[in-house]
Amino acid sequence: MSGRLRKLVLVMMVVLMAASGALAAERLILATTTSTENSGLLAHLLPPFEEKYNVRVDVIAVGTGKALELGRNGDADVVLVHDRVSEDAFVEGGYGVNRRDVMYNDYIILGPDSDPAGVRNAKSAVEAFSLIAKAKTPFVSRGDDSGTHKKELAIWAEANIEPAAPWYMPVGQGMGPCINIAGEQNGYVLSDRGTYISYKTKTDLVIVFEGDPILFNPYGVIAVNPELHPHVNYEQAMNFIEFLTSDEGRALIESYKMEGDQLFYLYR
Amino acid sequence: MHYIVGALRRAVDLILSLDPAVMEIAWLSIKLSAISIIIAAAIGIPIGFILGVYDFPGRSFLTSIVNTLLSLPTVVVGLAVYSFISRRGPLGRFGLLFTPWAIIIGQTILATPIVTALTMNATRSLDRDLQLTALSLGASRVQMAWLLLLQARFAVFGALVAGFGRVIAEVGAAMMLGGNIEGYTRTLTTAIALETSKGEFAFALALGIILLLISFVVNILVHYFQQVKHRGAYHGNNSPRRGFA
């Protein structure tokens, strides 16, 4: 055993020490949605913020429901999400403070180019959903309590339809995988525009419906309440909120483009 | 098919170009898995040894428990650890969630039953005559235990390799406890999950190939250690005879 084993143990000890060192910088935990992360917006937005305030932003990209849950538990310092109803409940419940509007984009309905349910002729998103239900063509649902999922459920409720298997498929996955599944199934899916643009070259689905005001998708930023969770980095959370709503942050959001398309828009 | 070809090309590119982001992710994966295995070894080898060598009441029950823990789903471990280290959990004040340490805790829990069970099996099948001989020659209990462990060393090494394979390849605990934070807790497997969700299948596959390569290199290294040891012992035994020739 002796010599070589001891050397191996020594190597492992060095690895262990290397891992335990460092990690001294201040951190801000941002719980946000997959749409802001996967679209590349955060990679564009965060470095200037991190440099300006000398902080490292750790991004946890999950659905809106989970992001708010992280905030409720005090496992995040600030949340950037998109579901106004749950955001308001979050603030009213005393979990978050200083909510601000940040930006918006919109949802779109994607489907196969052949459009078997004839969604292109729909006058509204509600009518589009009704047509899909009537034709019983596959519809892929996020099914994960995300902002997009909540919006989808709201539209079904508006249409007075209770979607059901086998044509209705809640898959419990992120936006990208849902687009992918819908593509494989030749079905329809509700998507945020940002994710679709970043996915455009990887799917055969096209936009079959857009533009209804009900598809408006606003993003809000909320600091986790420091009175409820004294350990949160409230100071940097407020710096972040201020940065997002400052001229500098707004210019960064507005200038972000993917494949030539602007992904997020500002309130005037 | 084009994904596979693309993935292979991408993997070769990434490795040859030593892409810094990928290297960082790979290195973090190795580091976290290695630390988890060291801790799991410290817990699992003694327990496995005791269960394998000594007879005591409740031994078969404990054996069943260890064997059952072999099928712990990674997501369940992730969830259980999560509820302990979340700010609302009993260990919340340490702020461990979404740090590399959270991943280490989860992976240690996953690896320990493997190390324990394989050590147990290795020591259980050891030659009993050796124990009796050693005892009759006046070996102390500690000396005898050490002797048995030495005898089982290859299998114990194998146990560590199997545990390492389990933790470097698992995604559930790493995703849930680490949060897949870029440059901090993003491991190869969580990066693969992310790239898959972004539809970057070729890149995700390329990362998978890199993960396999790491496992391969680890196995080669362990094999090398075993071989050298083995050969060393062999030459040692034969040197007197060579002296006579």
Coordinates of C-alpha atoms in Angstrom, one line a residue:
Chain A
M1 CA 0.0 0.0 0.0
S2 CA 2.5 2.6 1.4
G3 CA 4.1 4.9 -1.1
R4 CA 1.8 5.1 -4.0
L5 CA -1.4 5.1 -2.0
R6 CA 0.1 7.9 0.2
K7 CA 0.8 9.8 -3.0
L8 CA -2.7 9.3 -4.2
V9 CA -4.2 10.5 -0.9
L10 CA -1.9 13.5 -1.0
V11 CA -3.1 14.4 -4.5
M12 CA -6.7 14.1 -3.3
M13 CA -5.9 16.3 -0.3
V14 CA -4.6 19.0 -2.6
V15 CA -7.7 18.8 -4.7
L16 CA -9.8 19.2 -1.5
M17 CA -7.9 22.2 -0.4
A18 CA -8.1 23.8 -3.9
A19 CA -11.8 23.4 -3.7
S20 CA -12.3 24.9 -0.3
G21 CA -10.2 28.1 -1.0
A22 CA -11.4 31.2 -2.8
L23 CA -15.1 32.1 -3.0
A24 CA -14.8 35.3 -1.0
A25 CA -16.6 37.7 -3.3
E26 CA -20.0 39.0 -2.4
R27 CA -22.8 37.2 -4.0
L28 CA -26.3 38.1 -5.1
I29 CA -28.6 35.1 -5.7
L30 CA -31.0 35.9 -8.6
A31 CA -33.9 33.5 -9.0
T32 CA -35.3 34.0 -12.5
T33 CA -37.0 32.3 -15.4
T34 CA -35.5 30.1 -18.0
S35 CA -36.6 32.7 -20.6
T36 CA -34.2 35.4 -19.4
E37 CA -31.3 33.0 -19.0
N38 CA -31.7 30.9 -22.1
S39 CA -32.3 33.9 -24.3
G40 CA -28.9 35.2 -23.4
L41 CA -30.2 38.5 -22.0
L42 CA -28.6 38.0 -18.6
A43 CA -25.2 37.3 -20.1
H44 CA -25.6 40.7 -21.8
L45 CA -27.0 42.5 -18.7
L46 CA -25.1 41.1 -15.7
P47 CA -21.4 41.7 -16.3
P48 CA -21.8 45.5 -16.3
F49 CA -23.8 45.3 -13.1
E50 CA -21.3 43.0 -11.5
E51 CA -18.5 45.3 -12.3
K52 CA -20.2 48.4 -11.2
Y53 CA -21.2 47.1 -7.8
N54 CA -18.4 44.6 -7.3
V55 CA -20.7 41.6 -6.7
R56 CA -21.1 38.2 -8.3
V57 CA -24.6 37.4 -9.5
D58 CA -25.5 33.7 -9.1
V59 CA -28.4 32.9 -11.5
I60 CA -30.8 30.2 -10.6
A61 CA -32.9 29.8 -13.8
V62 CA -36.2 28.0 -13.1
G63 CA -39.9 28.6 -13.7
T64 CA -41.7 31.6 -12.2
G65 CA -43.4 29.5 -9.6
K66 CA -40.2 27.9 -8.4
A67 CA -38.4 31.2 -8.5
L68 CA -41.0 32.8 -6.2
E69 CA -40.8 29.8 -3.9
L70 CA -37.1 30.3 -3.6
G71 CA -37.8 33.9 -2.6
R72 CA -40.4 32.8 -0.1
N73 CA -38.0 30.5 1.5
G74 CA -35.2 33.1 1.6
D75 CA -33.0 31.0 -0.7
A76 CA -32.7 33.8 -3.2
D77 CA -32.1 37.6 -2.7
V78 CA -34.0 38.9 -5.7
V79 CA -36.4 37.5 -8.2
L80 CA -37.0 38.5 -11.9
V81 CA -40.2 36.8 -13.1
H82 CA -43.2 37.1 -15.3
D83 CA -46.6 36.4 -13.8
R84 CA -48.2 39.5 -12.5
V85 CA -50.8 37.6 -10.4
S86 CA -48.4 35.5 -8.5
E87 CA -46.0 38.5 -8.2
D88 CA -48.7 40.5 -6.5
A89 CA -49.5 37.6 -4.2
F90 CA -45.8 37.4 -3.4
V91 CA -45.6 41.1 -2.4
E92 CA -49.0 41.0 -0.5
G93 CA -47.9 37.9 1.4
G94 CA -45.0 40.0 2.7
Y95 CA -42.3 37.9 1.0
G96 CA -41.1 40.6 -1.4
V97 CA -40.7 44.4 -1.4
N98 CA -40.1 47.1 -4.0
R99 CA -41.6 45.4 -7.1
R100 CA -40.7 47.2 -10.3
D101 CA -41.8 46.7 -13.9
V102 CA -38.7 45.9 -15.9
M103 CA -39.6 45.0 -19.5
Y104 CA -42.0 43.0 -21.6
N105 CA -42.2 40.8 -24.6
D106 CA -45.1 38.6 -25.8
Y107 CA -46.3 35.1 -26.1
I108 CA -46.9 33.5 -29.5
I109 CA -48.6 30.3 -30.6
L110 CA -46.3 28.0 -32.5
G111 CA -47.5 25.2 -34.7
P112 CA -46.6 23.2 -37.8
D113 CA -46.5 25.1 -41.1
S114 CA -49.4 23.0 -42.4
D115 CA -51.6 24.4 -39.5
P116 CA -54.0 21.4 -39.3
A117 CA -56.3 23.2 -36.8
G118 CA -56.5 26.4 -38.9
V119 CA -55.2 28.6 -36.1
R120 CA -54.0 31.2 -38.6
N121 CA -57.6 32.2 -39.2
A122 CA -58.3 32.9 -35.5
K123 CA -59.2 36.4 -34.4
S124 CA -58.0 36.0 -30.9
A125 CA -55.8 33.7 -28.8
V126 CA -58.9 32.3 -27.1
E127 CA -60.4 31.4 -30.5
A128 CA -57.0 29.9 -31.5
F129 CA -57.1 27.6 -28.5
S130 CA -60.7 26.6 -29.1
L131 CA -59.8 25.6 -32.7
I132 CA -56.9 23.5 -31.4
A133 CA -59.2 21.8 -28.9
K134 CA -61.9 21.2 -31.5
A135 CA -59.4 19.6 -34.0
K136 CA -57.8 17.7 -31.2
T137 CA -54.4 18.2 -32.6
P138 CA -51.5 17.7 -30.2
F139 CA -50.9 20.6 -27.8
V140 CA -47.8 20.6 -25.6
S141 CA -48.2 22.3 -22.2
R142 CA -45.3 23.3 -20.0
G143 CA -47.2 21.8 -17.0
D144 CA -44.6 23.2 -14.6
D145 CA -46.2 26.1 -12.9
S146 CA -44.1 28.6 -14.9
G147 CA -45.3 32.0 -16.0
T148 CA -45.9 30.6 -19.5
H149 CA -47.9 27.7 -18.0
K150 CA -50.0 30.1 -16.0
K151 CA -50.7 32.2 -19.0
E152 CA -51.7 29.1 -21.0
L153 CA -54.1 28.0 -18.2
A154 CA -55.6 31.5 -18.1
I155 CA -56.4 31.3 -21.8
W156 CA -58.0 27.8 -21.5
A157 CA -60.1 29.2 -18.7
E158 CA -61.1 32.2 -20.8
A159 CA -62.1 29.8 -23.6
N160 CA -64.1 27.7 -21.1
I161 CA -62.2 24.6 -22.2
E162 CA -60.8 21.9 -19.9
P163 CA -58.1 20.4 -22.1
A164 CA -57.5 16.7 -21.7
A165 CA -55.4 13.8 -22.8
P166 CA -54.6 12.4 -25.3
W167 CA -54.2 15.5 -27.5
Y168 CA -53.3 17.7 -24.5
M169 CA -49.8 16.9 -23.3
P170 CA -48.5 18.6 -20.1
V171 CA -44.8 17.6 -20.1
G172 CA -43.4 19.4 -17.1
Q173 CA -40.3 20.7 -18.9
G174 CA -38.8 24.0 -19.9
M175 CA -39.7 26.1 -22.9
G176 CA -37.0 24.8 -25.2
P177 CA -37.9 21.1 -24.6
C178 CA -41.6 21.9 -25.1
I179 CA -41.0 23.5 -28.5
N180 CA -39.0 20.4 -29.4
I181 CA -41.7 18.0 -28.3
A182 CA -44.4 20.0 -30.1
G183 CA -42.2 19.9 -33.2
E184 CA -41.8 16.1 -33.0
Q185 CA -45.5 15.7 -32.4
N186 CA -46.5 18.1 -35.2
G187 CA -48.5 19.9 -32.5
Y188 CA -49.0 23.4 -31.1
V189 CA -47.4 25.1 -28.2
L190 CA -47.6 28.5 -26.4
S191 CA -44.1 30.1 -26.2
D192 CA -42.5 33.3 -25.2
R193 CA -41.1 35.1 -28.2
G194 CA -37.6 35.2 -26.8
T195 CA -37.2 31.5 -26.4
Y196 CA -38.7 30.9 -29.9
I197 CA -36.3 33.3 -31.5
S198 CA -33.3 31.6 -29.9
Y199 CA -34.8 28.2 -31.0
K200 CA -35.9 29.2 -34.5
T201 CA -33.1 27.4 -36.3
K202 CA -33.6 24.2 -34.3
T203 CA -37.3 23.7 -35.0
D204 CA -39.7 23.3 -37.9
L205 CA -42.5 25.1 -36.0
V206 CA -43.6 28.5 -37.1
I207 CA -45.6 31.3 -35.5
V208 CA -49.2 30.6 -36.4
F209 CA -50.8 33.3 -34.1
E210 CA -49.5 36.5 -32.4
G211 CA -50.5 40.0 -31.4
D212 CA -53.5 39.5 -29.1
P213 CA -53.2 41.8 -26.0
I214 CA -53.9 38.7 -23.8
L215 CA -50.5 37.5 -24.9
F216 CA -48.7 40.4 -23.4
N217 CA -45.8 39.2 -21.2
P218 CA -44.5 41.7 -18.6
Y219 CA -41.5 41.0 -16.4
G220 CA -41.1 42.3 -12.9
V221 CA -38.2 42.4 -10.4
I222 CA -38.8 42.0 -6.6
A223 CA -36.4 42.1 -3.7
V224 CA -36.9 39.5 -1.1
N225 CA -38.1 41.0 2.1
P226 CA -35.2 41.5 4.5
E227 CA -37.5 41.8 7.5
L228 CA -38.6 38.2 6.9
H229 CA -35.2 36.9 5.9
P230 CA -32.5 39.0 7.6
H231 CA -29.7 37.1 5.9
V232 CA -30.6 38.2 2.3
N233 CA -28.4 40.6 0.4
Y234 CA -31.0 43.4 0.4
E235 CA -28.5 46.1 -0.4
Q236 CA -27.3 44.5 -3.6
A237 CA -30.8 43.4 -4.5
M238 CA -31.9 47.1 -4.4
N239 CA -28.8 48.0 -6.4
F240 CA -29.9 45.4 -9.0
I241 CA -33.5 46.7 -9.1
E242 CA -32.1 50.2 -9.5
F243 CA -29.7 49.1 -12.2
L244 CA -32.4 47.4 -14.2
T245 CA -34.6 50.4 -14.2
S246 CA -31.8 52.9 -14.8
D247 CA -31.0 54.4 -18.1
E248 CA -27.9 52.2 -18.3
G249 CA -29.9 49.0 -17.6
R250 CA -32.7 50.0 -19.9
A251 CA -30.3 50.7 -22.8
L252 CA -28.8 47.3 -22.3
I253 CA -32.2 45.6 -22.4
E254 CA -33.3 47.5 -25.5
S255 CA -30.1 46.9 -27.4
Y256 CA -30.1 43.1 -26.8
K257 CA -30.7 41.3 -30.0
M258 CA -30.7 37.7 -31.1
E259 CA -30.4 36.8 -34.7
G260 CA -31.3 40.4 -35.5
D261 CA -34.5 40.4 -33.5
Q262 CA -35.1 42.5 -30.4
L263 CA -36.2 40.2 -27.6
F264 CA -37.4 42.5 -24.8
Y265 CA -39.1 45.9 -24.9
L266 CA -39.3 48.7 -22.4
Y267 CA -42.2 50.7 -20.9
R268 CA -42.2 54.3 -22.1
Chain B
M1 CA -27.3 11.0 -37.1
H2 CA -26.0 14.5 -37.9
Y3 CA -26.2 15.2 -34.1
I4 CA -23.8 12.4 -33.4
V5 CA -21.3 13.4 -36.1
G6 CA -21.6 17.0 -35.0
A7 CA -21.1 16.0 -31.4
L8 CA -18.0 14.1 -32.1
R9 CA -16.5 16.9 -34.0
R10 CA -17.5 19.4 -31.4
A11 CA -16.1 17.2 -28.6
V12 CA -12.8 17.0 -30.4
D13 CA -12.7 20.7 -31.0
L14 CA -13.5 21.5 -27.4
I15 CA -10.8 19.2 -26.1
L16 CA -8.2 20.3 -28.5
S17 CA -8.9 24.0 -28.1
L18 CA -9.0 23.5 -24.3
D19 CA -12.1 25.7 -24.2
P20 CA -11.7 27.5 -20.9
A21 CA -15.4 27.5 -20.0
V22 CA -15.6 23.7 -20.7
M23 CA -12.4 23.0 -18.8
E24 CA -13.7 24.9 -15.8
I25 CA -16.9 22.9 -15.8
A26 CA -15.1 19.6 -16.2
W27 CA -12.6 20.5 -13.5
L28 CA -15.4 21.4 -11.1
S29 CA -17.1 18.1 -11.8
I30 CA -13.9 16.2 -11.1
K31 CA -13.2 18.2 -7.9
L32 CA -16.7 17.8 -6.5
S33 CA -16.9 14.1 -7.3
A34 CA -13.4 13.5 -5.9
I35 CA -14.2 15.3 -2.6
S36 CA -17.5 13.4 -2.3
I37 CA -15.7 10.1 -2.8
I38 CA -13.1 10.9 -0.2
I39 CA -15.7 11.6 2.3
A40 CA -17.8 8.6 1.2
A41 CA -14.7 6.4 1.6
A42 CA -14.1 7.7 5.1
I43 CA -17.6 6.7 6.1
G44 CA -18.3 3.7 3.8
I45 CA -15.1 1.7 4.0
P46 CA -15.2 1.3 7.8
I47 CA -18.9 0.5 7.9
G48 CA -18.6 -1.9 5.0
F49 CA -15.6 -3.5 6.6
I50 CA -17.5 -4.0 9.9
L51 CA -20.5 -5.4 8.1
G52 CA -18.4 -7.7 6.0
V53 CA -16.0 -9.1 8.6
Y54 CA -17.8 -9.2 11.9
D55 CA -20.8 -11.0 13.0
F56 CA -23.2 -9.3 15.3
P57 CA -27.0 -9.1 15.9
G58 CA -28.7 -7.0 13.4
R59 CA -26.0 -7.4 10.8
S60 CA -28.3 -8.9 8.1
F61 CA -30.8 -6.1 8.7
L62 CA -28.2 -3.4 8.3
T63 CA -26.9 -5.2 5.2
S64 CA -30.4 -5.0 3.7
I65 CA -30.6 -1.3 4.6
V66 CA -27.3 -0.6 2.8
N67 CA -28.4 -2.6 -0.2
T68 CA -31.6 -0.7 -0.3
L69 CA -29.8 2.6 -0.2
L70 CA -28.1 1.6 -3.5
S71 CA -31.2 2.4 -5.3
L72 CA -31.6 5.9 -3.8
P73 CA -32.9 8.2 -6.6
T74 CA -30.7 11.2 -7.1
V75 CA -33.7 13.5 -7.2
V76 CA -34.9 12.2 -3.8
V77 CA -31.5 12.8 -2.3
G78 CA -31.5 16.2 -3.8
L79 CA -34.9 17.0 -2.4
A80 CA -34.1 15.7 1.1
V81 CA -30.9 17.6 1.4
Y82 CA -32.6 20.6 -0.1
S83 CA -35.2 20.6 2.6
F84 CA -32.5 20.5 5.3
I85 CA -30.2 23.2 3.9
S86 CA -32.8 25.6 2.5
R87 CA -33.0 28.8 4.6
R88 CA -36.2 27.5 6.0
G89 CA -34.7 24.2 6.9
P90 CA -32.9 23.2 10.1
L91 CA -29.4 23.8 8.6
G92 CA -30.5 27.0 6.8
R93 CA -28.4 29.4 8.7
F94 CA -25.2 28.0 7.2
G95 CA -26.3 29.2 3.7
L96 CA -25.2 26.0 2.0
L97 CA -27.9 25.8 -0.7
F98 CA -26.7 26.7 -4.2
T99 CA -23.0 26.3 -3.3
P100 CA -20.6 23.6 -4.3
W101 CA -20.8 22.2 -0.7
A102 CA -24.5 21.5 -1.2
I103 CA -23.6 19.3 -4.2
I104 CA -20.8 17.6 -2.2
I105 CA -23.3 16.7 0.6
G106 CA -25.8 15.2 -1.9
Q107 CA -23.1 13.3 -3.8
T108 CA -21.6 12.0 -0.7
I109 CA -24.9 10.6 0.4
L110 CA -25.3 9.0 -3.0
A111 CA -21.8 7.5 -3.1
T112 CA -21.6 6.2 0.5
P113 CA -24.0 3.2 0.1
I114 CA -22.1 2.1 -3.0
V115 CA -18.7 2.3 -1.3
T116 CA -20.2 0.6 1.8
A117 CA -21.9 -2.3 -0.1
L118 CA -19.0 -3.0 -2.3
T119 CA -16.5 -2.9 0.6
M120 CA -18.8 -5.2 2.5
N121 CA -19.0 -7.7 -0.3
A122 CA -15.3 -7.6 -0.8
T123 CA -14.4 -8.2 2.8
R124 CA -17.1 -10.8 3.3
S125 CA -15.6 -13.1 0.7
L126 CA -12.1 -13.0 2.1
D127 CA -10.2 -16.2 3.1
R128 CA -11.1 -17.1 6.7
D129 CA -8.0 -19.2 7.1
L130 CA -5.9 -16.1 6.8
Q131 CA -7.7 -14.6 9.8
L132 CA -7.2 -17.7 11.9
T133 CA -3.6 -18.0 10.9
A134 CA -2.9 -14.4 11.7
L135 CA -4.6 -14.6 15.0
S136 CA -2.8 -17.8 15.9
L137 CA 0.5 -16.1 15.1
G138 CA -0.4 -13.5 17.7
A139 CA -1.8 -10.6 15.5
S140 CA -3.8 -8.1 17.4
R141 CA -7.4 -7.3 16.3
V142 CA -6.2 -4.1 14.7
Q143 CA -3.4 -5.8 12.9
M144 CA -5.8 -8.5 11.6
A145 CA -8.3 -5.9 10.4
W146 CA -5.5 -4.1 8.5
L147 CA -4.4 -7.3 7.0
L148 CA -7.9 -8.1 5.8
L149 CA -8.3 -4.6 4.3
L150 CA -5.0 -5.0 2.5
Q151 CA -6.2 -8.2 1.1
A152 CA -9.4 -6.6 -0.2
R153 CA -7.7 -3.4 -1.5
F154 CA -8.4 -4.0 -5.2
A155 CA -12.0 -4.5 -4.6
V156 CA -12.1 -1.5 -2.3
F157 CA -10.5 0.6 -5.0
G158 CA -13.1 -0.7 -7.3
A159 CA -15.8 0.4 -4.9
L160 CA -14.3 3.9 -4.9
V161 CA -14.3 4.0 -8.7
A162 CA -17.9 2.8 -8.9
G163 CA -18.9 5.5 -6.5
F164 CA -17.0 8.1 -8.5
G165 CA -18.8 6.9 -11.6
R166 CA -22.1 7.3 -9.9
V167 CA -21.6 10.8 -8.6
I168 CA -19.8 12.3 -11.7
A169 CA -22.7 11.1 -13.9
E170 CA -25.6 12.1 -11.7
V171 CA -27.6 15.2 -12.5
G172 CA -30.6 15.3 -10.1
A173 CA -28.8 16.3 -6.9
A174 CA -26.3 18.6 -8.6
M175 CA -29.1 20.5 -10.4
M176 CA -31.3 20.8 -7.4
L177 CA -28.7 21.6 -4.8
G178 CA -26.1 23.5 -6.9
G179 CA -28.7 25.4 -9.0
N180 CA -26.5 25.1 -12.2
I181 CA -24.9 28.5 -11.5
E182 CA -22.4 29.4 -14.3
G183 CA -18.8 29.4 -13.1
Y184 CA -19.8 28.3 -9.6
T185 CA -21.9 25.2 -9.5
R186 CA -22.3 24.3 -13.1
T187 CA -21.1 20.7 -13.5
L188 CA -20.8 18.6 -16.7
T189 CA -24.2 16.9 -16.1
T190 CA -26.1 20.1 -15.3
A191 CA -24.5 21.8 -18.3
I192 CA -25.6 18.8 -20.4
A193 CA -29.2 19.2 -19.1
L194 CA -29.0 23.0 -19.8
E195 CA -27.7 22.6 -23.3
T196 CA -30.3 20.0 -24.1
S197 CA -33.0 22.3 -22.9
K198 CA -31.6 25.0 -25.1
G199 CA -31.7 22.6 -28.1
E200 CA -27.9 22.5 -28.4
F201 CA -27.9 18.8 -28.8
A202 CA -24.5 18.5 -30.4
F203 CA -22.9 20.6 -27.7
A204 CA -24.6 18.6 -25.0
L205 CA -23.5 15.3 -26.5
A206 CA -20.0 16.7 -26.8
L207 CA -20.0 17.4 -23.1
G208 CA -21.2 13.9 -22.5
I209 CA -18.3 12.5 -24.5
I210 CA -15.9 14.6 -22.3
L211 CA -17.6 13.2 -19.2
L212 CA -17.0 9.7 -20.4
L213 CA -13.4 10.5 -21.2
I214 CA -12.9 11.7 -17.7
S215 CA -14.3 8.5 -16.3
F216 CA -12.0 6.6 -18.7
V217 CA -8.9 8.4 -17.5
V218 CA -9.9 7.9 -13.9
N219 CA -10.3 4.1 -14.5
I220 CA -6.9 4.0 -16.3
L221 CA -5.3 5.7 -13.4
V222 CA -6.8 3.3 -10.8
H223 CA -5.9 0.4 -13.0
Y224 CA -2.3 1.7 -13.2
F225 CA -2.1 2.0 -9.4
Q226 CA -3.4 -1.6 -9.0
Q227 CA -1.1 -2.9 -11.7
V228 CA 2.0 -1.3 -10.2
K229 CA 1.2 -2.6 -6.8
H230 CA 0.5 -6.0 -8.1
R231 CA 3.7 -6.2 -10.1
G232 CA 5.6 -4.9 -7.2
A233 CA 4.4 -7.6 -4.9
Y234 CA 5.2 -10.2 -7.5
H235 CA 8.7 -9.1 -8.0
G236 CA 9.2 -8.9 -4.3
N237 CA 8.2 -12.5 -3.9
N238 CA 10.4 -13.7 -6.7
S239 CA 13.6 -11.7 -6.0
P240 CA 15.1 -14.4 -3.6
R241 CA 14.7 -17.0 -6.3
R242 CA 16.3 -14.8 -8.9
G243 CA 19.1 -14.4 -6.4
F244 CA 19.6 -18.1 -6.4
A245 CA 19.7 -18.5 -10.1

